PDB file of C-alpha atoms in Angstrom:
ATOM      1  CA  MET A 425      -0.186  -0.033  -0.108  1.00  0.00           C
ATOM      2  CA  PRO A 426       1.720   3.437  -0.796  1.00  0.00           C
ATOM      3  CA  GLN A 427       2.400   5.436   2.220  1.00  0.00           C
ATOM      4  CA  LYS A 428       0.075   8.698   0.438  1.00  0.00           C
ATOM      5  CA  VAL A 429      -2.730   6.383   0.643  1.00  0.00           C
ATOM      6  CA  LEU A 430      -2.779   5.790   4.214  1.00  0.00           C
ATOM      7  CA  ASP A 431      -1.154   9.829   4.671  1.00  0.00           C
ATOM      8  CA  THR A 432      -4.621  10.503   3.328  1.00  0.00           C
ATOM      9  CA  VAL A 433      -6.518   8.367   5.510  1.00  0.00           C
ATOM     10  CA  ILE A 434      -4.898   9.146   8.369  1.00  0.00           C
ATOM     11  CA  GLU A 435      -6.123  13.107   7.613  1.00  0.00           C
ATOM     12  CA  VAL A 436      -9.644  12.698   6.188  1.00  0.00           C
ATOM     13  CA  VAL A 437     -10.051  10.916   9.768  1.00  0.00           C
ATOM     14  CA  ARG A 438      -8.590  13.695  12.124  1.00  0.00           C
ATOM     15  CA  ALA A 439     -10.621  16.066  10.321  1.00  0.00           C
ATOM     16  CA  PHE A 440     -14.225  14.006  11.656  1.00  0.00           C
ATOM     17  CA  ALA A 441     -12.431  13.180  14.703  1.00  0.00           C
ATOM     18  CA  PRO A 442     -13.550  14.529  18.220  1.00  0.00           C
ATOM     19  CA  PRO A 443     -10.751  17.559  18.282  1.00  0.00           C
ATOM     20  CA  ALA A 444      -7.673  16.883  20.266  1.00  0.00           C
ATOM     21  CA  THR A 445      -7.694  13.320  19.513  1.00  0.00           C
ATOM     22  CA  THR A 446      -4.702  11.781  18.386  1.00  0.00           C
ATOM     23  CA  ILE A 447      -4.652   9.176  14.982  1.00  0.00           C
ATOM     24  CA  ASP A 448      -2.251   7.365  14.105  1.00  0.00           C
ATOM     25  CA  ALA A 449      -2.710   4.683  11.220  1.00  0.00           C
ATOM     26  CA  ASP A 450      -3.196   2.029  14.289  1.00  0.00           C
ATOM     27  CA  THR A 451      -5.807   3.732  16.054  1.00  0.00           C
ATOM     28  CA  PRO A 452      -8.647   1.223  16.879  1.00  0.00           C
ATOM     29  CA  LEU A 453     -11.508   3.507  15.726  1.00  0.00           C
ATOM     30  CA  LEU A 454     -14.271   2.000  16.598  1.00  0.00           C
ATOM     31  CA  ASP A 455     -13.313   0.922  19.991  1.00  0.00           C
ATOM     32  CA  LEU A 456     -12.882   4.448  20.407  1.00  0.00           C
ATOM     33  CA  GLY A 457     -15.684   5.472  19.257  1.00  0.00           C
ATOM     34  CA  LEU A 458     -13.865   7.973  17.104  1.00  0.00           C
ATOM     35  CA  LEU A 459     -16.210   7.643  14.644  1.00  0.00           C
ATOM     36  CA  ASP A 460     -20.139   7.329  14.240  1.00  0.00           C
ATOM     37  CA  SER A 461     -22.464   6.206  11.383  1.00  0.00           C
ATOM     38  CA  ALA A 462     -22.657   9.879   9.744  1.00  0.00           C
ATOM     39  CA  SER A 463     -18.779  10.707  10.205  1.00  0.00           C
ATOM     40  CA  MET A 464     -17.791   7.458   8.194  1.00  0.00           C
ATOM     41  CA  VAL A 465     -20.044   8.160   5.278  1.00  0.00           C
ATOM     42  CA  ASN A 466     -18.235  11.436   5.665  1.00  0.00           C
ATOM     43  CA  VAL A 467     -15.131  10.352   5.280  1.00  0.00           C
ATOM     44  CA  LEU A 468     -16.149   7.961   2.677  1.00  0.00           C
ATOM     45  CA  LEU A 469     -17.051  10.735   0.620  1.00  0.00           C
ATOM     46  CA  GLU A 470     -13.810  13.082   1.433  1.00  0.00           C
ATOM     47  CA  LEU A 471     -11.580   9.592   0.396  1.00  0.00           C
ATOM     48  CA  GLU A 472     -13.236   9.038  -2.987  1.00  0.00           C
ATOM     49  CA  SER A 473     -12.344  12.770  -3.925  1.00  0.00           C
ATOM     50  CA  ARG A 474      -8.946  13.464  -2.542  1.00  0.00           C
ATOM     51  CA  LEU A 475      -8.574   9.660  -3.842  1.00  0.00           C
ATOM     52  CA  GLY A 476     -10.035   9.563  -7.019  1.00  0.00           C
ATOM     53  CA  ILE A 477     -11.910   6.336  -6.673  1.00  0.00           C
ATOM     54  CA  VAL A 478     -15.838   5.310  -6.522  1.00  0.00           C
ATOM     55  CA  ILE A 479     -16.750   3.382  -3.446  1.00  0.00           C
ATOM     56  CA  GLY A 480     -20.065   1.289  -3.766  1.00  0.00           C
ATOM     57  CA  PRO A 481     -22.756   0.506  -0.853  1.00  0.00           C
ATOM     58  CA  SER A 482     -21.647  -2.853  -0.684  1.00  0.00           C
ATOM     59  CA  ASP A 483     -17.875  -2.375  -1.056  1.00  0.00           C
ATOM     60  CA  LEU A 484     -17.129  -1.317   2.417  1.00  0.00           C
ATOM     61  CA  SER A 485     -18.549  -2.410   5.712  1.00  0.00           C
ATOM     62  CA  PHE A 486     -18.198  -1.433  10.010  1.00  0.00           C
ATOM     63  CA  ASP A 487     -14.637  -3.890   9.512  1.00  0.00           C
ATOM     64  CA  HIS A 488     -13.106  -1.873   7.354  1.00  0.00           C
ATOM     65  CA  PHE A 489     -12.793   0.907   9.539  1.00  0.00           C
ATOM     66  CA  GLN A 490     -11.409  -0.427  12.416  1.00  0.00           C
ATOM     67  CA  ASP A 491      -8.025   1.835  11.917  1.00  0.00           C
ATOM     68  CA  CYS A 492      -6.656   3.869   9.203  1.00  0.00           C
ATOM     69  CA  ARG A 493      -4.682   0.950   7.893  1.00  0.00           C
ATOM     70  CA  LEU A 494      -6.254  -1.672   7.056  1.00  0.00           C
ATOM     71  CA  LEU A 495      -8.868   1.370   5.169  1.00  0.00           C
ATOM     72  CA  ALA A 496      -6.308   2.230   3.841  1.00  0.00           C
ATOM     73  CA  GLU A 497      -5.086  -1.155   2.288  1.00  0.00           C
ATOM     74  CA  THR A 498      -9.140  -1.899   1.173  1.00  0.00           C
ATOM     75  CA  LEU A 499      -8.848   1.786  -0.590  1.00  0.00           C
ATOM     76  CA  ALA A 500      -5.332   1.225  -2.131  1.00  0.00           C
ATOM     77  CA  HIS A 501      -7.021  -1.526  -4.396  1.00  0.00           C
ATOM     78  CA  ARG A 502      -9.516   0.862  -6.049  1.00  0.00           C
ATOM     79  CA  ILE A 503      -6.786   3.615  -7.105  1.00  0.00           C
ATOM     80  CA  PRO A 504      -6.366   3.583 -11.164  1.00  0.00           C
ATOM     81  CA  ALA A 505      -3.054   2.520 -11.837  1.00  0.00           C
TER      82      ALA A 505
END
């Protein structure tokens, strides 16, 4: 997975997480309650825009939001070469 994808995911998740929250590649986003369903949709919309991809409703599940690394790995496969 390209580092740029992971960096982008972390940056976008930080923007939608509570203020002053430390987010890194392995921060457990759901276990800590850092994202809810509304913020997850906003994260996906922003990532679609920044990464130039389209994410369908059946492409991702809550499991993909366990941490930024897993989300980035999942999305990296969708980025056009």
